[in-house]
Every structure is written in C-alpha cells, then in structure tokens.
Amino acid sequence: MIAGVPINRGGNTGEAGVTVLLTQLTKGIYRRTSEAELGMRLKDFVALAYMRAHSGISQHELGEAIGVDANNLVILLNELEETGWALRRRDPDDRRRHLVDVTSKGAAALAKAEGAITLVEDEVLAALSASDRATLARLLAKAMDRVPVGAAQN
Amino acid sequence: MIAGVPINRGGNTGEAGVTVLLTQLTKGIYRRTSEAELGMRLKDFVALAYMRAHSGISQHELGEAIGVDANNLVILLNELEETGWALRRRDPDDRRRHLVDVTSKGAAALAKAEGAITLVEDEVLAALSASDRATLARLLAKAMDRVPVGAAQN
DNA sequence: TATTGTTATACTCTATAACTATA
DNA sequence: TATAGTTATAGAGTATAACAATA
C-alpha cells in the first residue's frame, strides 16, 4: 500500500502476451532503422517488398495487405512513382483500378534496403538461433497467409 | 515495360522478411482492437502489462522496455494515475527516480482487457494451431528477453 | 557533470469526409 | 448504387529541446 492505494501483488507476473511482445519487437526494429541506412523509409520498404511478392496487385489490395488506408496509399505511391521505384497503370478490365508494380530501379533499391534491414533483424533477434529465426519467420508467414491486415474502409 | 519503364520480373518474389511480417501482424492487431472493447487504449495495455510483469521497475526502465520516450511516458503515467490504474513513488535510494506499479484496480482493468485482446489474437492468429501459437509466443519472449526496445535518449 | 523526470513545442503519421470516374 | 482512387483537412501519435531536481 502506498498512500492508501492497494498495489497489485502476485497473480499474473510473467508470460507477456503476444500483443505486448509483437509491439516491443516491432518498435525495436523501427527504432533501429534509419532512412539513411535503408536508402528509403520503412513504409516504402514494406510497400515495395509486398508489391514485389505480388506483382500486378491492385492498389486497393495492396492497401488491405499492408494496412495502409486508401488515401495514405495514394500519397505513398505518388512518392514511389516520383523516385521511379514503382508504377501504376490502369486495369484494362476495370478502368477504376490501378495495378501497381515495382520497377527494376525499385527492385535494386529494395535489395539494398534489405541488406540494411537484415543487420537490424540480426541485432533484434540476436537471442534466437538460426533455427529459431527460421521457425519464427515461418510462423509469421503462416499467420499472415490467411488474414489481411485490414485497411479502414470509406 | 510500361511507358518505357522497366518492371521488375522474377528474382525474389516470395519469402517476406521478418520486418514486413511483423509490421503486418502488429498492424492487424492494432486495427482490430478498439478502446471500447479493451476498456483502455492499447498503449495503456502494453504499459500496464509490462509493469505488472516487472513490479517496482523505474519509470526510465519502463520507457526503455516498451519503447516510449521519457516525455511521452510522463503523460501516459499521468493518465494511468488519474484513472487509478498505476502509481508512482520516489525511489528512497535515488530520489531522482520514480518506481512505478500497477494498482489492484489497474490489475482488474488489465485482466478485463486481456480477455478482449485474446479474442483479437485468436482472430489474427487463426491460421496457427495451438502448438504453433505457443511456439510463436515462446520465440517472441526469447527474442525480447535480451534486447531492450530502446527509447530515444535526451 | 550526468541522470531522471518534467514541460512546451514541433513534427510525422494516420484517420475522416467529401469528391471524381468508372462499373 | 457501389467501388477505386483522389484530395483536403483534422486528429492522434511521436520526437526534439530546454529546464528542475538529485546524484
């Protein structure tokens, strides 16, 4: 008791939930990366990496997948087009849609950023063995395979 | 080629990196939680959960662990004290420091929020078996055990 | 002189709403 | 009438800098 206010004792004192751990780990990566080292912002990296893995995806689907609202994605893709890293083209089958792709120049920038990201991941995941890291990557991929991040709808 | 700009073809098209996956998963959780369902904000949850697991931790250490800058932590803890969920007291051995704790009231609110968080985690991690989830939680805890998130220093 | 915490402020990121065009 | 994308704006979140108290 401090000043008459009861303090929590005992009960659940360990076992941090997945949400807390994911938050910590993600923040750890974000705080250790810098635009200078990556050659791009982390949000550029995430968008380009997803676009490379899903060539010709629609702008809308991209936003759903990486959790960026449609309006913010417009701005992000504008910037990626200005740097020459990505391209939008109209979907001939549905002229409302934009199909997005990484350019060769974007792929080169992405590859460079991946080198820098790997160093950060090595640091943040230093406590894990190579086998542990492979398992972690596999489980994360499996979890994301089914469920979209879910961008807000208008 | 589109308008003379070369598109990236082939090369790395799968295997999303850990950073991208962690970003997606964490965003997925954040987007699915609401203050109404949790009874608190997610940042309150993260702070309280860490404080409960590390009773009597200093304010500075808490900020390091959960990746909240010292100035923002002041505001967050002010709010947690106003709601009666946390307490600060001076460290008698070093009167510059504040030691923080979850109150019994805070522990009750935290337990309620954990119920809501668990439902969200169930949804986001639906593709994983119970065994997979346990492994994921173990690996995340192992990774975080060593490396602090690293709040910015003044 | 360095550290902990605080305050004030500026900046970035994200979300909300209204609009255009296509279906 | 609904969907994809855009624009403008407001709000939340986060970082930077200067300061007070204590070591």
PDB file of C-alpha atoms (C1' of nucleotides) in Angstrom, chain A residues 41 43 69 71-72 94-96 152 154, chain C residues 13-19 21-23:
ATOM      1  CA  ARG A  41      11.666   4.912 -45.330  1.00  0.00           C
ATOM      2  CA  LYS A  43       6.994   2.250 -45.082  1.00  0.00           C
ATOM      3  CA  ASP A  69      -5.599   3.472 -45.791  1.00  0.00           C
ATOM      4  CA  ASN A  71      -5.897   7.946 -49.013  1.00  0.00           C
ATOM      5  CA  ASN A  72      -2.468   7.452 -47.478  1.00  0.00           C
ATOM      6  CA  ASP A  94     -11.797  -2.338 -64.840  1.00  0.00           C
ATOM      7  CA  ARG A  95     -10.722   1.180 -65.513  1.00  0.00           C
ATOM      8  CA  ARG A  96     -11.419   2.277 -61.953  1.00  0.00           C
ATOM      9  CA  ALA A 152     -10.117   1.023 -42.918  1.00  0.00           C
ATOM     10  CA  ASN A 154     -14.606   4.540 -46.553  1.00  0.00           C
TER      11      ASN A 154
ATOM     12  C1'  DC C  13       1.740   9.628 -39.121  1.00  0.00           C
ATOM     13  C1'  DT C  14      -2.932   8.162 -39.557  1.00  0.00           C
ATOM     14  C1'  DA C  15      -7.893   8.634 -39.969  1.00  0.00           C
ATOM     15  C1'  DT C  16     -12.252  11.112 -41.579  1.00  0.00           C
ATOM     16  C1'  DA C  17     -15.048  13.210 -45.036  1.00  0.00           C
ATOM     17  C1'  DA C  18     -16.231  14.926 -49.468  1.00  0.00           C
ATOM     18  C1'  DC C  19     -15.347  14.462 -54.407  1.00  0.00           C
ATOM     19  C1'  DA C  21     -14.532   8.423 -62.515  1.00  0.00           C
ATOM     20  C1'  DT C  22     -15.931   4.161 -63.615  1.00  0.00           C
ATOM     21  C1'  DA C  23     -18.782  -0.023 -63.075  1.00  0.00           C
TER      22       DA C  23
END
